[in-house]
Coordinates of N, CA and C and ligand atoms in Angstrom, one line a residue:
M9 N -10.2 32.5 29.3 CA -11.0 32.4 28.3 C -10.8 31.0 28.8
T10 N -11.5 30.0 28.1 CA -11.5 28.8 28.0 C -10.9 27.7 26.9
L11 N -9.8 27.6 26.7 CA -9.6 27.2 25.5 C -9.3 25.3 24.7
S12 N -10.1 24.8 24.6 CA -10.2 23.4 24.7 C -8.8 22.4 24.0
T13 N -8.2 22.3 24.7 CA -7.2 21.1 24.6 C -7.6 19.4 24.1
L14 N -6.7 19.0 23.1 CA -7.4 17.7 22.8 C -6.0 17.2 23.0
V15 N -5.5 16.2 23.4 CA -5.1 15.1 23.0 C -4.8 14.1 21.5
P16 N -4.2 14.9 20.8 CA -4.3 13.9 19.5 C -3.9 12.7 19.5
P17 N -4.3 12.1 18.1 CA -3.2 10.9 18.3 C -2.4 10.4 17.8
H18 N -1.8 9.5 17.7 CA -0.2 9.2 18.2 C 0.3 8.5 17.1
V19 N 1.9 8.8 16.5 CA 2.2 7.5 15.6 C 3.3 7.4 16.2
A20 N 3.8 5.9 16.2 CA 5.2 6.1 17.1 C 5.8 5.5 15.6
W21 N 6.7 6.8 14.7 CA 7.9 7.0 13.9 C 8.4 5.1 13.6
Q22 N 9.2 4.6 14.8 CA 9.5 3.2 14.7 C 8.8 2.5 13.9
T23 N 7.3 2.2 14.7 CA 6.5 1.1 14.3 C 5.4 1.6 13.5
G24 N 5.2 2.5 13.6 CA 4.0 3.1 13.2 C 2.4 2.7 13.6
A25 N 2.7 2.5 14.8 CA 2.0 2.2 15.8 C 0.6 3.6 15.8
L26 N -0.6 3.2 15.6 CA -1.4 3.5 16.0 C -2.0 3.8 17.1
K27 N -2.2 5.2 17.9 CA -2.4 5.4 19.4 C -3.3 6.6 19.7
N28 N -4.3 6.1 20.6 CA -5.1 7.8 21.1 C -6.4 8.2 20.2
G29 N -6.5 7.4 19.5 CA -7.4 7.7 18.1 C -8.5 6.2 18.3
P30 N -9.5 6.6 17.7 CA -10.2 5.6 16.7 C -9.7 4.9 15.9
V31 N -9.4 4.0 15.9 CA -8.5 2.7 14.6 C -8.8 1.4 14.0
I32 N -9.6 1.5 13.1 CA -9.9 0.4 12.6 C -9.0 -0.5 11.8
R33 N -9.1 -1.3 12.1 CA -7.6 -2.4 11.0 C -8.9 -3.2 9.8
K34 N -7.7 -3.6 8.7 CA -7.9 -4.3 8.0 C -7.3 -5.0 7.4
T35 N -7.1 -6.3 7.6 CA -5.9 -7.6 7.6 C -6.3 -8.1 6.3
T36 N -5.2 -8.4 5.3 CA -5.6 -8.2 3.8 C -4.8 -9.9 3.9
D37 N -5.1 -11.2 3.9 CA -4.3 -12.4 3.9 C -4.5 -12.8 2.4
I38 N -3.3 -13.6 1.9 CA -3.4 -15.0 0.7 C -4.6 -14.9 0.5
A39 N -5.3 -15.7 1.0 CA -6.5 -16.0 0.1 C -8.1 -15.0 -0.4
A40 N -7.2 -13.8 0.6 CA -7.9 -12.2 -0.3 C -7.5 -12.2 -1.5
L41 N -6.3 -12.6 -1.9 CA -5.6 -12.0 -3.0 C -5.5 -12.8 -4.2
A42 N -6.4 -13.8 -4.4 CA -6.6 -14.4 -5.5 C -6.6 -13.4 -7.2
G43 N -5.4 -14.1 -7.7 CA -5.2 -13.5 -8.9 C -4.1 -12.4 -8.5
V44 N -3.7 -11.9 -8.2 CA -3.2 -11.0 -7.6 C -1.2 -11.3 -8.2
F45 N -0.8 -12.1 -7.4 CA 0.6 -12.9 -8.0 C 0.4 -13.8 -9.1
A46 N 1.4 -13.2 -9.6 CA 1.7 -14.2 -11.0 C 1.5 -15.6 -10.9
D47 N 2.6 -16.5 -9.5 CA 2.4 -17.7 -10.1 C 1.6 -18.4 -8.6
T48 N 0.3 -18.9 -9.8 CA -0.5 -19.2 -8.9 C -0.5 -21.1 -8.3
K49 N 0.3 -21.4 -8.7 CA 0.6 -22.4 -7.7 C 1.1 -22.0 -6.4
S50 N 2.1 -21.4 -6.4 CA 2.7 -21.1 -5.3 C 2.2 -20.4 -4.4
W51 N 0.5 -19.8 -5.2 CA -0.3 -19.1 -4.2 C -1.3 -20.0 -3.4
Q52 N -1.7 -21.1 -4.1 CA -2.6 -22.3 -3.9 C -1.5 -23.0 -2.5
R53 N -0.3 -22.7 -2.7 CA 0.3 -24.0 -1.6 C 0.8 -22.8 -0.5
C54 N 0.2 -21.6 -0.3 CA 0.3 -20.6 0.8 C -1.0 -21.0 1.5
E55 N -0.4 -21.0 3.1 CA -1.6 -20.7 4.1 C -2.7 -19.5 4.0
P56 N -3.6 -20.1 3.9 CA -4.9 -19.0 3.3 C -4.4 -17.6 4.5
G57 N -4.8 -18.4 5.5 CA -5.1 -17.3 6.5 C -3.9 -16.2 6.6
Q58 N -2.5 -16.7 5.9 CA -1.4 -16.3 6.5 C -1.6 -14.0 5.8
A59 N -1.6 -13.7 6.6 CA -1.9 -12.4 6.8 C -0.2 -11.4 5.8
V60 N -1.3 -10.7 5.1 CA -0.3 -10.1 4.1 C 0.3 -8.8 4.5
Y61 N -1.0 -7.6 4.5 CA -0.8 -6.5 5.3 C -1.9 -6.3 5.5
D62 N -1.6 -5.4 6.9 CA -2.6 -4.6 7.4 C -2.7 -3.1 7.3
V63 N -3.6 -2.8 7.4 CA -4.2 -1.4 7.4 C -4.5 -0.5 8.4
D64 N -4.2 0.0 9.4 CA -5.1 0.8 10.6 C -5.3 2.5 9.9
V65 N -6.2 2.4 9.9 CA -6.7 3.9 9.4 C -7.5 4.5 10.8
L66 N -7.5 5.9 11.0 CA -8.0 7.0 12.2 C -9.4 6.8 11.6
Q67 N -10.4 7.1 12.5 CA -11.5 7.0 12.0 C -11.8 8.3 12.1
T68 N -12.8 9.4 10.4 CA -12.3 10.6 10.1 C -13.9 10.9 9.7
E69 N -14.1 12.0 10.2 CA -15.0 12.1 9.3 C -14.9 12.5 7.6
T70 N -16.3 12.1 7.3 CA -15.5 11.8 5.5 C -16.0 13.2 4.6
C71 N -16.4 14.0 4.1 CA -16.5 15.0 3.3 C -15.3 15.7 2.5
E72 N -15.7 16.3 1.4 CA -15.0 16.9 0.5 C -13.6 18.2 1.4
G73 N -12.5 17.9 1.2 CA -11.7 18.3 2.2 C -11.0 17.5 2.9
A74 N -12.4 16.8 3.8 CA -11.4 15.9 4.4 C -10.4 14.9 4.6
L75 N -9.8 14.6 5.2 CA -8.4 13.6 5.0 C -7.9 12.4 5.8
F76 N -7.8 11.3 5.5 CA -7.8 10.0 6.0 C -6.2 9.9 6.6
T77 N -5.8 9.7 7.3 CA -4.3 8.9 7.9 C -4.6 8.2 8.2
G78 N -3.4 6.9 8.0 CA -3.6 5.3 8.2 C -2.3 5.1 7.8
V79 N -1.7 3.9 8.5 CA -0.8 3.4 8.1 C -0.4 1.7 7.6
T80 N 0.1 1.4 6.6 CA 0.0 0.5 6.4 C 1.2 -0.9 6.5
H81 N 0.9 -1.6 7.0 CA 1.9 -2.7 7.2 C 1.9 -3.7 6.9
V82 N 3.2 -4.2 5.4 CA 3.0 -5.3 4.6 C 4.0 -6.1 5.2
H83 N 3.6 -7.8 5.8 CA 4.6 -8.2 6.1 C 6.3 -9.1 5.0
P84 N 6.7 -9.1 5.2 CA 7.9 -9.8 4.9 C 7.4 -11.0 3.9
G85 N 7.5 -11.5 2.9 CA 7.2 -12.9 2.3 C 7.1 -12.6 0.9
R86 N 7.4 -14.1 0.3 CA 7.2 -13.8 -1.1 C 5.8 -15.1 -1.3
V87 N 5.6 -15.1 -2.5 CA 4.5 -16.1 -3.2 C 5.1 -16.2 -4.4
G88 N 5.9 -17.3 -4.3 CA 7.4 -18.1 -5.8 C 7.6 -16.8 -5.5
D89 N 8.6 -15.8 -6.7 CA 9.5 -15.5 -6.7 C 9.0 -13.7 -6.5
E90 N 7.8 -13.4 -6.6 CA 7.4 -12.4 -6.5 C 7.1 -11.8 -4.7
F91 N 7.3 -10.6 -4.3 CA 7.4 -10.2 -2.9 C 5.6 -9.7 -2.3
F92 N 5.3 -9.8 -1.6 CA 4.2 -9.5 -0.6 C 4.5 -7.9 -0.8
M93 N 2.9 -7.9 -1.5 CA 2.5 -6.6 -1.7 C 1.7 -6.1 -1.7
T94 N 0.9 -4.8 -1.5 CA -1.0 -4.4 -1.3 C -1.1 -5.0 -2.8
R95 N -2.5 -4.8 -2.6 CA -3.5 -4.7 -4.1 C -3.3 -3.9 -5.2
G96 N -3.1 -2.8 -4.5 CA -3.0 -1.1 -5.4 C -4.0 -0.6 -6.0
H97 N -4.0 0.5 -6.7 CA -5.5 1.0 -7.0 C -5.1 2.1 -7.5
F98 N -6.2 2.6 -8.4 CA -6.7 3.9 -8.8 C -7.6 4.2 -7.8
H99 N -7.2 5.7 -7.5 CA -8.0 6.3 -6.8 C -10.0 6.6 -7.6
A100 N -10.9 6.4 -7.1 CA -12.4 6.3 -7.8 C -12.2 8.0 -8.5
R101 N -12.3 9.0 -7.8 CA -12.1 10.4 -8.0 C -10.4 10.4 -8.3
R102 N -10.0 10.2 -9.5 CA -8.4 10.2 -10.6 C -8.1 10.8 -10.0
E103 N -8.1 12.6 -10.1 CA -7.9 13.4 -9.8 C -7.1 13.4 -8.3
Q104 N -7.6 12.8 -7.6 CA -7.1 13.0 -6.3 C -5.7 12.2 -6.2
G105 N -4.9 12.6 -5.0 CA -3.7 12.3 -4.8 C -3.4 11.8 -3.3
E106 N -1.8 11.2 -3.3 CA -2.0 11.2 -1.5 C -0.4 11.1 -1.0
V107 N 0.3 11.1 -0.1 CA 1.4 11.3 0.2 C 1.6 9.5 1.4
Y108 N 2.3 9.3 0.9 CA 3.4 8.4 1.8 C 4.5 8.8 2.3
F109 N 4.9 8.1 3.3 CA 6.1 8.4 4.2 C 6.5 6.9 4.8
G110 N 7.8 6.6 4.7 CA 8.3 5.4 5.0 C 8.6 5.6 6.9
L111 N 8.4 4.7 7.1 CA 8.6 4.2 8.7 C 9.5 3.1 8.6
R112 N 9.6 2.0 8.4 CA 10.2 1.0 8.9 C 10.4 -0.3 7.6
G113 N 11.0 -0.7 7.4 CA 11.5 -1.9 6.6 C 11.9 -0.8 5.8
C114 N 12.1 -1.6 4.3 CA 12.8 -1.3 3.3 C 11.7 -2.1 2.1
G115 N 11.2 -1.3 1.3 CA 10.4 -2.1 0.1 C 10.6 -1.0 -1.7
L116 N 9.6 -0.8 -2.2 CA 9.5 0.1 -2.5 C 7.5 0.4 -3.1
L117 N 7.6 1.1 -3.9 CA 6.3 2.4 -3.9 C 5.9 2.3 -5.7
L118 N 5.6 1.2 -6.5 CA 4.9 0.8 -8.0 C 3.8 2.0 -8.2
L119 N 4.5 2.6 -8.5 CA 3.7 3.8 -9.5 C 3.1 3.7 -11.3
Q120 N 2.2 3.6 -11.5 CA 1.6 3.3 -12.5 C 0.6 4.4 -13.3
N121 N 1.1 4.9 -14.4 CA -0.3 6.3 -14.6 C -1.4 5.4 -16.2
E122 N -1.8 6.4 -16.2 CA -3.4 5.4 -17.1 C -3.1 5.0 -18.2
R123 N -1.3 5.3 -18.7 CA -1.2 4.8 -19.9 C -0.4 3.4 -19.9
G124 N -0.2 3.0 -18.7 CA 0.0 2.3 -17.8 C 2.1 1.7 -18.2
E125 N 2.5 3.1 -18.0 CA 3.7 3.5 -18.0 C 4.0 3.3 -16.5
A126 N 4.8 2.7 -15.9 CA 5.1 2.4 -14.5 C 6.4 2.9 -14.0
R127 N 6.6 3.6 -12.5 CA 7.8 3.7 -12.2 C 8.3 3.3 -10.3
V128 N 9.0 3.1 -9.9 CA 8.7 2.9 -8.7 C 9.8 3.7 -7.6
E129 N 9.8 4.0 -6.2 CA 10.0 4.9 -5.7 C 10.7 3.9 -4.3
I130 N 11.8 4.3 -3.9 CA 12.1 3.2 -3.1 C 12.4 3.9 -1.4
V131 N 11.7 2.8 -0.9 CA 10.6 3.4 0.4 C 11.3 2.6 1.5
T132 N 12.0 4.1 2.7 CA 12.5 3.3 3.8 C 12.4 4.2 4.7
A133 N 12.7 4.5 5.8 CA 12.0 5.4 7.2 C 12.8 6.7 6.3
G134 N 11.9 7.3 6.6 CA 11.5 8.6 6.2 C 11.4 8.8 5.0
S135 N 11.4 8.3 4.2 CA 11.3 8.9 2.7 C 9.9 9.0 2.2
V136 N 9.6 10.5 1.6 CA 8.5 10.6 1.5 C 8.0 10.7 -0.1
H137 N 7.1 10.3 0.2 CA 6.1 10.2 -1.3 C 5.4 10.6 -1.9
I138 N 5.1 11.9 -2.9 CA 4.3 12.6 -3.4 C 3.2 11.7 -4.4
I139 N 2.2 11.1 -4.1 CA 1.7 10.5 -5.3 C 0.4 11.2 -6.7
P140 N 1.0 11.5 -7.3 CA 0.1 12.4 -7.9 C -1.7 11.8 -8.2
G141 N -2.3 12.8 -8.7 CA -3.6 12.4 -8.8 C -3.2 11.1 -10.1
Y142 N -4.0 10.6 -10.8 CA -4.4 9.8 -12.2 C -3.2 8.4 -12.0
T143 N -2.8 8.4 -10.5 CA -1.3 7.6 -10.6 C -1.8 6.1 -9.5
A144 N -1.9 5.0 -10.1 CA -1.8 4.1 -9.3 C -1.0 3.5 -8.5
H145 N -1.1 3.3 -7.2 CA 0.3 3.0 -6.7 C 0.0 1.4 -5.7
R146 N 1.1 1.1 -5.1 CA 1.4 -0.5 -4.5 C 2.3 -0.3 -3.9
L147 N 2.2 -0.9 -2.4 CA 3.2 -0.7 -1.8 C 4.5 -2.3 -2.2
I148 N 5.2 -2.3 -2.3 CA 6.2 -4.2 -2.0 C 6.9 -4.4 -1.1
N149 N 6.9 -5.4 -0.6 CA 7.9 -5.6 0.8 C 9.4 -6.0 0.2
T150 N 10.3 -5.8 -0.3 CA 11.2 -6.2 -0.7 C 12.3 -6.9 0.3
G151 N 11.8 -6.5 1.4 CA 12.9 -6.7 2.7 C 13.0 -7.9 3.4
G152 N 13.4 -8.3 4.4 CA 13.4 -9.3 5.2 C 12.2 -9.0 6.9
E153 N 12.1 -7.9 6.9 CA 11.2 -7.4 8.3 C 9.5 -6.6 7.5
I154 N 9.0 -6.1 8.8 CA 8.2 -5.2 8.4 C 7.8 -3.9 7.0
L155 N 7.1 -4.3 6.3 CA 7.4 -2.2 5.5 C 6.2 -1.6 6.3
S156 N 6.5 -0.3 6.9 CA 5.3 0.2 7.2 C 5.7 1.9 7.1
A157 N 4.7 1.8 6.6 CA 4.9 3.8 5.4 C 3.1 4.1 6.2
L158 N 2.8 5.4 6.3 CA 1.8 6.5 6.6 C 1.7 7.3 5.7
A159 N 0.0 7.1 5.8 CA -0.5 7.5 4.7 C -1.7 8.5 4.6
V160 N -1.4 9.9 4.0 CA -2.5 10.6 4.3 C -3.4 10.3 2.4
W161 N -4.6 11.0 2.7 CA -5.4 10.8 1.6 C -6.6 11.4 1.3
P162 N -7.0 12.0 0.8 CA -8.3 12.9 1.2 C -9.7 11.6 0.9
T163 N -10.4 11.9 1.6 CA -11.5 10.9 2.1 C -12.7 10.7 0.6
V164 N -12.8 11.5 0.4 CA -13.4 11.0 -1.0 C -12.6 10.5 -2.2
A165 N -11.8 10.6 -2.4 CA -10.6 9.9 -3.1 C -11.1 8.7 -3.7
G166 N -11.4 7.6 -2.6 CA -12.2 6.6 -3.0 C -11.1 5.0 -3.3
H167 N -11.4 4.2 -4.1 CA -10.4 3.0 -4.5 C -11.4 2.7 -5.4
D168 N -10.7 2.6 -6.9 CA -11.0 1.6 -8.0 C -10.2 0.8 -8.2
Y169 N -9.8 -0.6 -8.1 CA -9.6 -1.6 -7.8 C -9.6 -2.2 -9.4
A170 N -10.6 -2.1 -10.0 CA -11.5 -2.9 -11.5 C -10.5 -2.6 -12.3
T171 N -10.0 -1.1 -12.4 CA -9.2 -0.8 -13.6 C -7.4 -1.6 -14.0
L172 N -7.4 -2.0 -12.5 CA -5.9 -2.9 -12.4 C -6.3 -4.2 -12.5
S173 N -7.6 -4.7 -12.5 CA -7.5 -5.9 -12.2 C -7.3 -7.3 -13.3
D174 N -5.9 -6.6 -14.1 CA -5.1 -7.4 -15.0 C -4.0 -7.2 -14.3
G175 N -3.9 -6.3 -12.9 CA -2.8 -6.4 -12.6 C -1.6 -5.0 -12.9
F176 N -0.6 -4.5 -12.6 CA 0.5 -3.4 -12.7 C 1.3 -4.1 -14.2
S177 N 1.9 -2.9 -14.9 CA 2.2 -3.5 -16.1 C 3.8 -4.2 -16.0
V178 N 4.4 -4.4 -14.2 CA 5.3 -4.2 -13.9 C 5.5 -5.4 -12.8
R179 N 5.7 -6.9 -12.6 CA 6.2 -7.3 -11.7 C 7.7 -6.9 -10.5
I180 N 7.8 -7.2 -9.1 CA 8.9 -7.5 -8.6 C 9.1 -8.2 -7.5
K181 N 10.5 -9.1 -8.2 CA 10.2 -10.6 -7.7 C 11.8 -9.9 -7.0
T182 N 12.1 -11.3 -6.0 CA 13.7 -11.7 -6.1 C 14.3 -11.6 -7.1
D183 N 15.6 -11.4 -6.9 CA 17.2 -11.8 -7.7 C 17.5 -12.9 -6.8
G184 N 17.1 -13.2 -5.4 CA 18.7 -13.3 -5.4 C 18.5 -12.9 -3.7
T185 N 19.3 -11.9 -3.8 CA 19.8 -11.1 -3.3 C 19.2 -9.9 -2.5
G186 N 18.5 -9.3 -3.4 CA 18.0 -8.1 -3.9 C 16.4 -8.4 -5.0
W187 N 16.1 -7.5 -5.5 CA 14.8 -7.5 -6.5 C 15.3 -7.1 -7.6
R188 N 14.4 -8.0 -8.3 CA 14.3 -6.9 -10.1 C 12.5 -6.5 -10.8
A189 N 13.0 -5.9 -11.2 CA 12.0 -5.8 -12.3 C 11.3 -6.8 -13.7
E190 N 10.0 -7.3 -13.9 CA 10.1 -7.7 -14.9 C 8.2 -7.4 -15.6
A191 N 8.4 -7.5 -17.1 CA 7.4 -6.9 -17.8 C 6.2 -8.1 -17.2
S192 N 5.2 -7.5 -17.3 CA 3.7 -8.8 -16.5 C 3.7 -8.9 -17.8
H193 N 3.0 -10.7 -18.3 CA 2.4 -10.7 -19.4 C 1.1 -11.3 -19.2
D194 N 0.4 -10.5 -18.6 CA -0.7 -10.8 -18.1 C -1.9 -11.2 -19.5
Ligands
G6P216 O1 -6.0 -0.8 -1.2 P1 -5.4 -1.4 -1.1 O2 -4.2 -1.2 -2.8 O3 -4.8 -2.8 -0.8 O4 -3.9 -0.9 -0.5 C1 -4.1 -0.7 1.3 C2 -3.9 0.9 1.3 O5 -3.0 1.4 1.7 C3 -2.7 2.4 1.6 O6 -2.8 2.7 3.3 C4 -4.0 3.5 1.0 O7 -3.3 5.1 1.6 C5 -5.5 2.8 1.3 O8 -6.2 3.1 1.2 C6 -5.0 1.7 0.9 O9 -6.6 0.7 1.3
FE2_217 FE1 -4.2 5.4 -2.3

């Protein structure tokens, strides 16, 4: 018999580097994150082309039941007191969940339900984060190194950024040595 043998894509657990697959990278820089950070004056003083996070996604067929696999790398940095983070989103298909796996660095996964109630999970190498449906999610790098996390999510999930255009109910800022949570007053 002939059994087809494929070399699958490969992720380096230490760095999150994806190989052996058609990978598409999207980099989000400071300029693209207008209105996301609380301290607008500090944001204006940042280098507009400074990368805040890179997302590498394996190209996959998209249909009901299919899954995307990607790695998000959030660079270390702050805008004022607030740590670099992803924009964050609900899924357009609200019932769809996602799983994150921490690979390197340290940070937080900020989760918020549709009632605006927030919670955080600590992200470190090896941490597993089950994001249920109806839950917005944002990755925040609270450390001095790159924070990388692997994500798997349904291709039909989509992104809804508009619902959180006023931001999450909580902001994560430096307290000098670590992080503190602050209620947003948007
Ligand atoms: O879409 P953002 O909130 O900017 O987050 C960046 C990315 O983070 C994760 O990797 C998600 O799985 C992606 O779907 C998302 O696009
Ligand atoms: Fe998502």
